Structure formats: structure tokens, C-alpha cells
PDB file of C-alpha atoms in Angstrom:
ATOM      1  CA  MET U1423      80.509 101.547 111.272  1.00 97.00           C
ATOM      2  CA  GLN U1424      78.215  99.842 113.972  1.00 98.00           C
ATOM      3  CA  PHE U1425      77.425  96.380 114.646  1.00 98.00           C
ATOM      4  CA  ASP U1426      74.894  94.542 116.801  1.00 98.00           C
ATOM      5  CA  ASP U1427      75.602  95.281 120.585  1.00 98.00           C
ATOM      6  CA  ASP U1428      73.762  91.914 121.340  1.00 98.00           C
ATOM      7  CA  ALA U1429      74.694  89.564 118.000  1.00 98.00           C
ATOM      8  CA  ASP U1430      77.226  86.609 118.888  1.00 98.00           C
ATOM      9  CA  LEU U1431      80.650  86.496 117.468  1.00 97.00           C
ATOM     10  CA  ASP U1432      82.033  83.475 115.945  1.00 97.00           C
ATOM     11  CA  THR U1433      85.899  83.481 117.367  1.00 95.00           C
ATOM     12  CA  SER U1434      85.902  79.813 115.603  1.00 94.00           C
ATOM     13  CA  GLU U1435      86.981  81.960 111.911  1.00 97.00           C
ATOM     14  CA  VAL U1436      89.583  84.221 113.596  1.00 95.00           C
ATOM     15  CA  GLN U1437      93.110  82.465 115.238  1.00 92.00           C
ATOM     16  CA  ASP U1438      95.191  84.651 117.980  1.00 89.00           C
ATOM     17  CA  ALA U1439      98.565  84.105 116.875  1.00 88.00           C
ATOM     18  CA  ARG U1440      99.809  87.514 118.995  1.00 85.00           C
ATOM     19  CA  GLY U1441     102.677  86.903 121.067  1.00 71.00           C
ATOM     20  CA  SER U1442     103.521  83.454 119.293  1.00 62.00           C
ATOM     21  CA  ARG U1443     107.386  82.173 118.400  1.00 53.00           C
ATOM     22  CA  ILE U1444     108.108  80.567 115.076  1.00 49.00           C
ATOM     23  CA  PRO U1445     110.705  77.473 116.612  1.00 42.00           C
ATOM     24  CA  GLY U1446     113.753  77.089 114.410  1.00 37.00           C
ATOM     25  CA  GLY U1447     112.147  80.066 112.105  1.00 37.00           C
ATOM     26  CA  LYS U1448     113.436  83.550 110.926  1.00 32.00           C
ATOM     27  CA  ALA U1449     111.651  86.285 109.482  1.00 30.00           C
ATOM     28  CA  THR U1450     114.312  87.683 106.446  1.00 24.00           C
ATOM     29  CA  VAL U1451     112.611  90.865 106.459  1.00 22.00           C
ATOM     30  CA  GLY U1452     112.432  93.482 109.356  1.00 24.00           C
ATOM     31  CA  GLY U1453     112.859  97.125 109.451  1.00 28.00           C
ATOM     32  CA  GLY U1454     114.603 100.194 107.493  1.00 29.00           C
ATOM     33  CA  VAL U1455     115.173  99.725 103.993  1.00 31.00           C
ATOM     34  CA  ALA U1456     114.681  95.541 103.621  1.00 31.00           C
ATOM     35  CA  GLY U1457     111.164  96.102 105.050  1.00 34.00           C
ATOM     36  CA  LEU U1458     110.217  99.549 103.477  1.00 35.00           C
ATOM     37  CA  ILE U1459     111.186  97.163 100.092  1.00 35.00           C
ATOM     38  CA  ALA U1460     108.976  94.261 101.042  1.00 40.00           C
ATOM     39  CA  LEU U1461     106.158  96.605 101.866  1.00 41.00           C
ATOM     40  CA  LEU U1462     105.935  98.367  98.633  1.00 41.00           C
ATOM     41  CA  LEU U1463     106.169  95.174  96.528  1.00 40.00           C
ATOM     42  CA  GLY U1464     103.731  93.403  99.096  1.00 45.00           C
ATOM     43  CA  LEU U1465     101.236  95.836 100.363  1.00 44.00           C
ATOM     44  CA  PHE U1466      97.773  93.563  99.659  1.00 43.00           C
ATOM     45  CA  PHE U1467     100.126  91.503  97.329  1.00 40.00           C
ATOM     46  CA  GLY U1468      97.082  89.063  97.577  1.00 46.00           C
ATOM     47  CA  VAL U1469      99.097  85.855  97.541  1.00 45.00           C
ATOM     48  CA  GLY U1470     101.353  84.683 100.291  1.00 46.00           C
ATOM     49  CA  PRO U1471     105.228  86.231 101.083  1.00 47.00           C
ATOM     50  CA  ASP U1472     106.783  83.177  99.107  1.00 45.00           C
ATOM     51  CA  GLN U1473     106.060  85.257  95.931  1.00 44.00           C
ATOM     52  CA  LEU U1474     107.852  88.042  97.111  1.00 42.00           C
ATOM     53  CA  GLY U1475     111.591  85.948  98.007  1.00 38.00           C
ATOM     54  CA  LEU U1476     110.820  86.562 101.672  1.00 43.00           C
ATOM     55  CA  THR U1477     112.009  82.639 102.624  1.00 48.00           C
ATOM     56  CA  GLU U1478     111.806  79.792 101.280  1.00 40.00           C
ATOM     57  CA  GLY U1479     109.790  78.389 103.922  1.00 45.00           C
ATOM     58  CA  GLY U1480     107.546  79.014 107.029  1.00 46.00           C
ATOM     59  CA  GLU U1481     106.681  77.235 109.915  1.00 48.00           C
ATOM     60  CA  GLU U1482     102.854  77.562 111.431  1.00 48.00           C
ATOM     61  CA  PRO U1483     103.418  79.829 114.451  1.00 45.00           C
ATOM     62  CA  THR U1484     102.878  78.559 118.004  1.00 44.00           C
ATOM     63  CA  ALA U1485     101.234  80.231 120.482  1.00 41.00           C
ATOM     64  CA  GLN U1486     101.618  81.025 124.040  1.00 42.00           C
ATOM     65  CA  PRO U1487      99.471  80.371 126.525  1.00 38.00           C
ATOM     66  CA  SER U1488      98.859  84.027 127.483  1.00 40.00           C
ATOM     67  CA  SER U1489      97.722  84.868 123.851  1.00 46.00           C
ATOM     68  CA  LEU U1490      96.372  81.807 122.748  1.00 48.00           C
ATOM     69  CA  ALA U1491      92.598  82.469 123.454  1.00 67.00           C
ATOM     70  CA  GLU U1492      92.514  86.489 124.157  1.00 79.00           C
ATOM     71  CA  VAL U1493      90.212  86.725 120.974  1.00 87.00           C
ATOM     72  CA  GLN U1494      88.158  83.899 122.339  1.00 86.00           C
ATOM     73  CA  ARG U1495      87.566  85.958 125.816  1.00 89.00           C
ATOM     74  CA  SER U1496      87.583  89.290 125.146  1.00 92.00           C
ATOM     75  CA  CYS U1497      85.075  89.216 122.004  1.00 95.00           C
ATOM     76  CA  ARG U1498      82.194  87.537 123.011  1.00 96.00           C
ATOM     77  CA  THR U1499      79.374  90.569 121.344  1.00 98.00           C
ATOM     78  CA  GLY U1500      78.468  93.229 118.575  1.00 98.00           C
ATOM     79  CA  LYS U1501      79.365  95.345 121.300  1.00 98.00           C
ATOM     80  CA  ASP U1502      83.117  93.779 121.925  1.00 97.00           C
ATOM     81  CA  ALA U1503      83.725  94.517 118.234  1.00 97.00           C
ATOM     82  CA  ASN U1504      82.474  98.191 118.721  1.00 97.00           C
ATOM     83  CA  ALA U1505      84.771  98.678 121.470  1.00 96.00           C
ATOM     84  CA  ARG U1506      88.258  96.846 120.216  1.00 94.00           C
ATOM     85  CA  ASP U1507      89.426  96.433 117.202  1.00 91.00           C
ATOM     86  CA  ASP U1508      90.599  93.447 117.510  1.00 92.00           C
ATOM     87  CA  CYS U1509      87.164  92.049 118.277  1.00 95.00           C
ATOM     88  CA  ARG U1510      86.815  94.364 115.548  1.00 96.00           C
ATOM     89  CA  THR U1511      88.479  92.029 112.890  1.00 96.00           C
ATOM     90  CA  VAL U1512      85.860  88.927 113.941  1.00 97.00           C
ATOM     91  CA  ALA U1513      82.819  90.902 113.460  1.00 98.00           C
ATOM     92  CA  VAL U1514      83.879  92.310 109.750  1.00 98.00           C
ATOM     93  CA  VAL U1515      85.426  88.341 109.187  1.00 98.00           C
ATOM     94  CA  ASN U1516      82.103  86.950 110.404  1.00 98.00           C
ATOM     95  CA  SER U1517      79.659  89.187 108.265  1.00 98.00           C
ATOM     96  CA  VAL U1518      82.314  89.354 105.385  1.00 98.00           C
ATOM     97  CA  GLN U1519      82.556  85.258 105.191  1.00 98.00           C
ATOM     98  CA  ASP U1520      78.362  85.071 106.432  1.00 98.00           C
ATOM     99  CA  TYR U1521      77.965  87.141 102.528  1.00 98.00           C
ATOM    100  CA  TRP U1522      80.063  84.894 100.648  1.00 98.00           C
ATOM    101  CA  ARG U1523      78.553  81.684 102.458  1.00 98.00           C
ATOM    102  CA  GLN U1524      74.559  82.719 101.187  1.00 98.00           C
ATOM    103  CA  GLU U1525      76.220  84.116  97.591  1.00 98.00           C
ATOM    104  CA  PHE U1526      78.215  81.252  96.320  1.00 98.00           C
ATOM    105  CA  PRO U1527      74.707  79.152  96.542  1.00 97.00           C
ATOM    106  CA  ARG U1528      72.907  81.163  94.764  1.00 96.00           C
ATOM    107  CA  ARG U1529      74.838  80.939  92.035  1.00 95.00           C
ATOM    108  CA  GLN U1530      75.328  77.108  92.066  1.00 95.00           C
ATOM    109  CA  GLY U1531      78.681  77.144  94.061  1.00 95.00           C
ATOM    110  CA  ARG U1532      79.944  76.330  97.484  1.00 96.00           C
ATOM    111  CA  TYR U1533      82.032  78.386  99.451  1.00 98.00           C
ATOM    112  CA  THR U1534      84.235  77.300 102.051  1.00 98.00           C
ATOM    113  CA  ALA U1535      85.244  78.990 104.964  1.00 98.00           C
ATOM    114  CA  ALA U1536      89.496  80.805 105.495  1.00 97.00           C
ATOM    115  CA  PRO U1537      90.049  81.585 108.946  1.00 96.00           C
ATOM    116  CA  THR U1538      92.003  85.049 109.604  1.00 96.00           C
ATOM    117  CA  VAL U1539      95.284  84.451 111.638  1.00 94.00           C
ATOM    118  CA  VAL U1540      96.049  88.286 113.765  1.00 93.00           C
ATOM    119  CA  TYR U1541      99.662  87.929 114.273  1.00 91.00           C
ATOM    120  CA  SER U1542     102.234  90.490 115.646  1.00 88.00           C
ATOM    121  CA  ALA U1543     105.609  91.415 114.592  1.00 86.00           C
ATOM    122  CA  ARG U1544     106.129  87.830 112.430  1.00 88.00           C
ATOM    123  CA  VAL U1545     104.080  84.807 111.307  1.00 90.00           C
ATOM    124  CA  GLY U1546     104.791  81.281 109.814  1.00 90.00           C
ATOM    125  CA  THR U1547     102.569  80.679 106.510  1.00 91.00           C
ATOM    126  CA  ALA U1548     102.297  77.664 104.315  1.00 91.00           C
ATOM    127  CA  CYS U1549     103.452  80.545 101.829  1.00 89.00           C
ATOM    128  CA  GLY U1550     106.673  81.018 103.388  1.00 88.00           C
ATOM    129  CA  THR U1551     107.646  83.751 106.788  1.00 88.00           C
ATOM    130  CA  ALA U1552     106.464  86.886 106.720  1.00 86.00           C
ATOM    131  CA  SER U1553     107.206  90.232 108.839  1.00 85.00           C
ATOM    132  CA  SER U1554     104.341  92.313 109.053  1.00 83.00           C
ATOM    133  CA  ALA U1555     106.379  94.816 107.208  1.00 82.00           C
ATOM    134  CA  VAL U1556     104.385  92.658 104.290  1.00 84.00           C
ATOM    135  CA  GLY U1557     100.934  94.145 104.987  1.00 86.00           C
ATOM    136  CA  PRO U1558      98.327  91.814 104.974  1.00 92.00           C
ATOM    137  CA  PHE U1559      97.939  89.091 102.376  1.00 93.00           C
ATOM    138  CA  TYR U1560      96.078  85.956 101.586  1.00 94.00           C
ATOM    139  CA  CYS U1561      98.078  82.775 101.577  1.00 93.00           C
ATOM    140  CA  PRO U1562      96.280  80.296  98.952  1.00 93.00           C
ATOM    141  CA  GLY U1563      98.473  77.601  99.975  1.00 92.00           C
ATOM    142  CA  ASP U1564      96.820  77.036 103.595  1.00 94.00           C
ATOM    143  CA  ARG U1565      93.383  79.356 102.578  1.00 95.00           C
ATOM    144  CA  LYS U1566      94.018  81.455 105.395  1.00 95.00           C
ATOM    145  CA  VAL U1567      94.061  86.017 105.874  1.00 96.00           C
ATOM    146  CA  TYR U1568      96.757  87.394 107.151  1.00 94.00           C
ATOM    147  CA  LEU U1569      96.677  90.554 109.667  1.00 93.00           C
ATOM    148  CA  ASP U1570      99.232  92.662 111.935  1.00 92.00           C
ATOM    149  CA  LEU U1571      96.592  95.162 113.346  1.00 88.00           C
ATOM    150  CA  GLY U1572      99.191  97.779 113.877  1.00 89.00           C
ATOM    151  CA  PHE U1573      98.657  97.897 109.915  1.00 90.00           C
ATOM    152  CA  PHE U1574      95.891 100.310 110.453  1.00 89.00           C
ATOM    153  CA  ASP U1575      97.851 102.388 112.612  1.00 89.00           C
ATOM    154  CA  GLU U1576     100.650 102.373 109.362  1.00 88.00           C
ATOM    155  CA  LEU U1577      97.514 103.005 106.848  1.00 89.00           C
ATOM    156  CA  ARG U1578      96.864 106.573 108.597  1.00 88.00           C
ATOM    157  CA  THR U1579     100.485 107.510 109.674  1.00 88.00           C
ATOM    158  CA  LYS U1580     102.717 105.820 106.946  1.00 85.00           C
ATOM    159  CA  PHE U1581     100.017 106.500 104.094  1.00 86.00           C
ATOM    160  CA  GLY U1582      97.661 109.606 104.618  1.00 86.00           C
ATOM    161  CA  SER U1583      94.570 107.723 104.993  1.00 90.00           C
ATOM    162  CA  SER U1584      92.007 108.998 107.519  1.00 87.00           C
ATOM    163  CA  GLY U1585      91.734 105.726 108.885  1.00 87.00           C
ATOM    164  CA  GLY U1586      88.423 104.796 110.854  1.00 92.00           C
ATOM    165  CA  PRO U1587      86.715 101.848 111.484  1.00 95.00           C
ATOM    166  CA  PHE U1588      85.223 100.484 108.145  1.00 97.00           C
ATOM    167  CA  ALA U1589      89.104 101.442 106.504  1.00 95.00           C
ATOM    168  CA  GLN U1590      90.026  97.808 108.876  1.00 95.00           C
ATOM    169  CA  ALA U1591      86.836  96.446 107.260  1.00 97.00           C
ATOM    170  CA  TYR U1592      87.472  97.668 103.534  1.00 97.00           C
ATOM    171  CA  VAL U1593      91.266  95.945 104.229  1.00 96.00           C
ATOM    172  CA  VAL U1594      89.419  92.611 105.244  1.00 97.00           C
ATOM    173  CA  ALA U1595      87.237  91.977 102.653  1.00 98.00           C
ATOM    174  CA  HIS U1596      89.872  93.221 100.065  1.00 97.00           C
ATOM    175  CA  GLU U1597      91.611  89.922 101.321  1.00 96.00           C
ATOM    176  CA  TYR U1598      88.919  87.401 101.625  1.00 98.00           C
ATOM    177  CA  GLY U1599      87.830  89.083  97.758  1.00 97.00           C
ATOM    178  CA  HIS U1600      91.141  86.873  97.225  1.00 96.00           C
ATOM    179  CA  HIS U1601      89.867  83.856  98.818  1.00 97.00           C
ATOM    180  CA  VAL U1602      86.807  83.975  96.736  1.00 98.00           C
ATOM    181  CA  GLN U1603      89.207  83.918  93.258  1.00 97.00           C
ATOM    182  CA  ASN U1604      91.380  81.562  94.978  1.00 96.00           C
ATOM    183  CA  LEU U1605      88.022  79.169  94.693  1.00 97.00           C
ATOM    184  CA  MET U1606      86.675  80.339  91.551  1.00 96.00           C
ATOM    185  CA  GLY U1607      90.095  79.755  90.078  1.00 94.00           C
ATOM    186  CA  THR U1608      90.961  82.869  89.109  1.00 94.00           C
ATOM    187  CA  LEU U1609      93.864  84.022  91.945  1.00 92.00           C
ATOM    188  CA  GLY U1610      96.084  82.151  89.785  1.00 88.00           C
ATOM    189  CA  CYS U1611      96.083  84.661  87.172  1.00 86.00           C
ATOM    190  CA  SER U1612      98.460  86.813  89.191  1.00 81.00           C
ATOM    191  CA  GLN U1613     101.489  84.625  89.121  1.00 77.00           C
ATOM    192  CA  ASP U1614     102.505  85.099  85.127  1.00 83.00           C
ATOM    193  CA  GLY U1615     105.162  87.464  86.601  1.00 82.00           C
ATOM    194  CA  ARG U1616     103.734  90.741  84.733  1.00 90.00           C
ATOM    195  CA  THR U1617     103.346  93.772  85.991  1.00 92.00           C
ATOM    196  CA  GLY U1618     102.042  97.456  84.643  1.00 93.00           C
ATOM    197  CA  ARG U1619      98.345  99.163  84.354  1.00 92.00           C
ATOM    198  CA  ASN U1620      97.181  96.302  82.816  1.00 92.00           C
ATOM    199  CA  SER U1621      98.724  93.476  83.989  1.00 94.00           C
ATOM    200  CA  ASN U1622      96.739  90.048  85.763  1.00 94.00           C
ATOM    201  CA  ALA U1623      98.463  91.235  88.656  1.00 93.00           C
ATOM    202  CA  VAL U1624      96.529  94.684  88.799  1.00 95.00           C
ATOM    203  CA  ARG U1625      93.416  93.507  87.637  1.00 96.00           C
ATOM    204  CA  VAL U1626      93.496  90.204  90.378  1.00 95.00           C
ATOM    205  CA  GLU U1627      93.878  93.431  93.176  1.00 95.00           C
ATOM    206  CA  LEU U1628      91.394  95.211  91.579  1.00 97.00           C
ATOM    207  CA  GLN U1629      88.857  92.329  91.239  1.00 97.00           C
ATOM    208  CA  ALA U1630      89.371  92.301  95.253  1.00 97.00           C
ATOM    209  CA  ASP U1631      88.600  95.791  95.390  1.00 97.00           C
ATOM    210  CA  CYS U1632      85.234  95.023  93.762  1.00 98.00           C
ATOM    211  CA  TYR U1633      84.262  92.023  95.784  1.00 98.00           C
ATOM    212  CA  ALA U1634      84.793  94.030  99.135  1.00 98.00           C
ATOM    213  CA  GLY U1635      82.440  96.633  97.605  1.00 98.00           C
ATOM    214  CA  VAL U1636      79.808  93.892  96.755  1.00 98.00           C
ATOM    215  CA  TRP U1637      80.143  92.656 100.260  1.00 98.00           C
ATOM    216  CA  ALA U1638      79.795  96.438 101.730  1.00 98.00           C
ATOM    217  CA  HIS U1639      76.715  96.922  99.352  1.00 98.00           C
ATOM    218  CA  HIS U1640      74.995  93.811 101.515  1.00 98.00           C
ATOM    219  CA  ALA U1641      76.698  94.012 104.658  1.00 98.00           C
ATOM    220  CA  THR U1642      73.483  95.920 106.838  1.00 98.00           C
ATOM    221  CA  ARG U1643      71.382  93.112 105.057  1.00 98.00           C
ATOM    222  CA  THR U1644      72.844  90.208 105.335  1.00 98.00           C
ATOM    223  CA  PRO U1645      71.807  87.870 107.839  1.00 97.00           C
ATOM    224  CA  ASP U1646      74.110  85.749 110.735  1.00 97.00           C
ATOM    225  CA  GLU U1647      73.089  82.602 112.107  1.00 94.00           C
ATOM    226  CA  SER U1648      70.295  84.412 114.566  1.00 96.00           C
ATOM    227  CA  GLY U1649      68.803  85.787 111.535  1.00 97.00           C
ATOM    228  CA  LYS U1650      69.666  89.394 111.803  1.00 97.00           C
ATOM    229  CA  PRO U1651      72.487  91.084 110.336  1.00 98.00           C
ATOM    230  CA  LEU U1652      75.443  91.559 112.647  1.00 98.00           C
ATOM    231  CA  VAL U1653      76.565  95.424 110.751  1.00 98.00           C
ATOM    232  CA  THR U1654      73.141  97.304 111.397  1.00 98.00           C
ATOM    233  CA  ARG U1655      74.730 100.455 110.350  1.00 98.00           C
ATOM    234  CA  LEU U1656      76.793 102.052 107.578  1.00 97.00           C
ATOM    235  CA  THR U1657      77.222 105.510 106.880  1.00 97.00           C
ATOM    236  CA  GLN U1658      78.752 107.446 104.272  1.00 97.00           C
ATOM    237  CA  ALA U1659      81.420 108.770 105.951  1.00 97.00           C
ATOM    238  CA  ASP U1660      82.478 104.715 106.479  1.00 97.00           C
ATOM    239  CA  ILE U1661      82.220 104.302 103.057  1.00 97.00           C
ATOM    240  CA  ARG U1662      84.264 107.635 102.140  1.00 96.00           C
ATOM    241  CA  ASP U1663      86.896 106.072 104.966  1.00 96.00           C
ATOM    242  CA  GLY U1664      87.295 102.927 102.997  1.00 96.00           C
ATOM    243  CA  MET U1665      87.484 104.981  99.583  1.00 97.00           C
ATOM    244  CA  ASP U1666      90.405 106.709 101.286  1.00 96.00           C
ATOM    245  CA  ALA U1667      91.795 103.613 101.914  1.00 95.00           C
ATOM    246  CA  ALA U1668      91.599 102.225  98.648  1.00 95.00           C
ATOM    247  CA  ALA U1669      93.237 105.443  96.987  1.00 95.00           C
ATOM    248  CA  ALA U1670      96.428 104.923  99.695  1.00 93.00           C
ATOM    249  CA  VAL U1671      97.407 101.849  99.114  1.00 92.00           C
ATOM    250  CA  GLY U1672      97.010 102.872  95.457  1.00 94.00           C
ATOM    251  CA  ASP U1673     100.570 101.492  93.248  1.00 94.00           C
ATOM    252  CA  ASP U1674     100.931 105.653  92.249  1.00 95.00           C
ATOM    253  CA  ARG U1675     100.544 106.983  95.760  1.00 93.00           C
ATOM    254  CA  ILE U1676     102.960 104.642  97.513  1.00 92.00           C
ATOM    255  CA  GLN U1677     105.537 105.407  94.607  1.00 93.00           C
ATOM    256  CA  GLU U1678     105.097 108.863  95.264  1.00 93.00           C
ATOM    257  CA  ARG U1679     105.310 108.882  98.397  1.00 89.00           C
ATOM    258  CA  PHE U1680     108.072 106.446  99.073  1.00 87.00           C
ATOM    259  CA  GLN U1681     110.648 106.687  95.781  1.00 89.00           C
ATOM    260  CA  GLY U1682     109.353 110.351  94.824  1.00 94.00           C
ATOM    261  CA  ARG U1683     108.221 109.438  91.488  1.00 95.00           C
ATOM    262  CA  VAL U1684     105.444 107.311  89.482  1.00 96.00           C
ATOM    263  CA  THR U1685     106.987 104.292  87.590  1.00 95.00           C
ATOM    264  CA  PRO U1686     103.526 102.531  86.069  1.00 95.00           C
ATOM    265  CA  GLU U1687     105.272 100.124  84.878  1.00 95.00           C
ATOM    266  CA  SER U1688     106.539  98.555  88.069  1.00 93.00           C
ATOM    267  CA  TRP U1689     102.335  98.402  89.184  1.00 95.00           C
ATOM    268  CA  THR U1690     100.962  95.251  90.888  1.00 92.00           C
ATOM    269  CA  HIS U1691      98.166  96.576  91.958  1.00 94.00           C
ATOM    270  CA  GLY U1692      96.872  99.698  90.444  1.00 95.00           C
ATOM    271  CA  SER U1693      96.482 103.077  90.721  1.00 96.00           C
ATOM    272  CA  ALA U1694      94.583 105.010  93.199  1.00 96.00           C
ATOM    273  CA  GLU U1695      92.000 105.932  90.902  1.00 97.00           C
ATOM    274  CA  GLN U1696      91.543 102.805  89.707  1.00 97.00           C
ATOM    275  CA  ARG U1697      91.119 100.702  93.175  1.00 97.00           C
ATOM    276  CA  GLN U1698      88.653 103.652  93.664  1.00 98.00           C
ATOM    277  CA  ASN U1699      86.539 102.884  90.797  1.00 98.00           C
ATOM    278  CA  TRP U1700      86.591  99.550  91.404  1.00 98.00           C
ATOM    279  CA  PHE U1701      85.185  99.449  94.913  1.00 98.00           C
ATOM    280  CA  ARG U1702      82.963 101.559  94.129  1.00 98.00           C
ATOM    281  CA  GLN U1703      81.709  99.704  91.288  1.00 98.00           C
ATOM    282  CA  GLY U1704      81.288  96.890  93.722  1.00 98.00           C
ATOM    283  CA  LEU U1705      79.293  98.906  96.254  1.00 98.00           C
ATOM    284  CA  ARG U1706      76.948 100.508  93.527  1.00 98.00           C
ATOM    285  CA  THR U1707      75.953  97.197  92.324  1.00 98.00           C
ATOM    286  CA  GLY U1708      76.371  94.391  94.564  1.00 98.00           C
ATOM    287  CA  ASP U1709      76.867  91.779  92.068  1.00 98.00           C
ATOM    288  CA  MET U1710      80.286  89.885  91.647  1.00 98.00           C
ATOM    289  CA  ALA U1711      79.232  89.811  87.868  1.00 97.00           C
ATOM    290  CA  GLN U1712      80.377  93.214  87.494  1.00 98.00           C
ATOM    291  CA  CYS U1713      83.793  92.937  88.545  1.00 98.00           C
ATOM    292  CA  ASP U1714      85.348  91.462  85.300  1.00 97.00           C
ATOM    293  CA  THR U1715      88.228  93.001  85.436  1.00 97.00           C
ATOM    294  CA  PHE U1716      89.683  90.914  82.483  1.00 95.00           C
ATOM    295  CA  ARG U1717      87.679  92.266  80.643  1.00 90.00           C
TER     296      ARG U1717
END
């Protein structure tokens, strides 16, 4: 995955809360067994940690001076995105939102941008206080994506993904798929409390995978404000990394790896095969209308 070296990044779309503290706040889930359970339940859950019962509330993180402007200082151009993980996140967020900003009007809609909050260890949100054990998530309460960059190392070391820059891009695009669902009114379908292969919770997650594929289909042709695409190259190897990441976070793979058995009745995200198939559907068609997982 390659970005235009000379492209300007819009750092206003990413808030850097690394090194922040939560005054009076305390995440209720840490490492060990509790953290693992939260991870199994919450990975790519699509909604905030309040839905997982982690806390009853949360406070906005307060950034320390040393970290407040790290992204703004370091992530100026596509060249920076090609060299640094945090800058790559900025570039992917820019590209994903450029696409949806242009796609919504074509469908007589209006896209409202959502920032990504990059944090470490724990973060306060409108959905509650979460530790990094929850994995990347979207909070509909404040319309923000939350991401601990350390997750991408865990995706490779704990979940067996091949990793790579596009695995990171797939995760970010998936979370923005939930933002698209929130704007369209379909995200709430996951809140009926049911689980299982054919549950609404799974259908919502698979649709977000499909939306991630739709963005990937258009990524190298989506212009930024300069009129040129920010993403200049997306190879078959990149796509394989994205497909591998989708499979690695399938419910069946996670259950087999961490509990030694597969229990489809408790699925909330879909199997490895389902997740790959719907990501492939979006990538192949480039049409969000072909992402109706509720049929």
C-alpha cells in the first residue's frame, strides 16, 4: 500500500490522546483473564464499551502536552504515512472519509465526518471507559473511532494475521463502515441482544466488512482536496493481507484459538469465511448497495 509522497495529510481528522489521563476515571478491564474476555467479546464490536458492560460511564481523555500535537507535528505528507504507523492511520482515515464524502451525495445523502482517536492503554468515551483490550471500536454516542495502535502488533502475534499496512487499513475502514451504518440508521440493528451466525449483530459486522471492501475498490481512484488520489498503489499482496486480517478476527478463529472450541450460537461478528466473503463482495463490486447483509 502506497500513498502519494507529496500529498498533504489532514491531521484534523485524527485526535492524538496517547499519553493522556482520565481524571478520576478508572478502566474496569485490564489484562489477564478479564482483559481476554473483553477482547473476545469486544473485538470490532462496532459499538462502544458500554455495550460490553465495561463501565457505566466515561470521561474525555485529557492529553498531556508531550503527546497533544504528536500527529500534527509528525504527519504532514503522504511520505510520512509511508514511513510511520500513526501517520498511516491519518492517511487511511483521510482516504476513507474522502470516499464516503463523495459517495453519499451520489445517493442523495450527506456524509458527516467522524474523527479517529488514537490512544494508548485506556480512553474515556461517550460510550464508557475502555482499555486497549477491547480492540478498535466505534462509539455512536460521540461518533468517533477509537484505536490503540498496539492492536496491530497483537493482530499479528496473538491472532496469527500476516499483518502489513493494508491489514491496518482494513481495520480502520471497517470501523468507518460502522459510522456509515450509524448515519444510515442501520447500526442500531445490532442492539437487540441476540447472538449467533444469523444474528443482527453478525449482519452489522459483515456489512461493515463489505463497506471496507467498497472503499478499497475505489481507494486508488478517490481524489483528495488536491484532485489527486491519496492512495497511489494497492497490490494483490495488500489485498491478501486484508483478507487474512478479516479471517484472523472471525469468531470461529478467535474461539478456537482462545477457548479451544467453536460455539456458533455465541457469535457476534461472523466466521472467518463470512468476513472474508463480505469484504470480497465490497471489493469486487465497489457498490454499497451490494452490501445488504440483512437480506
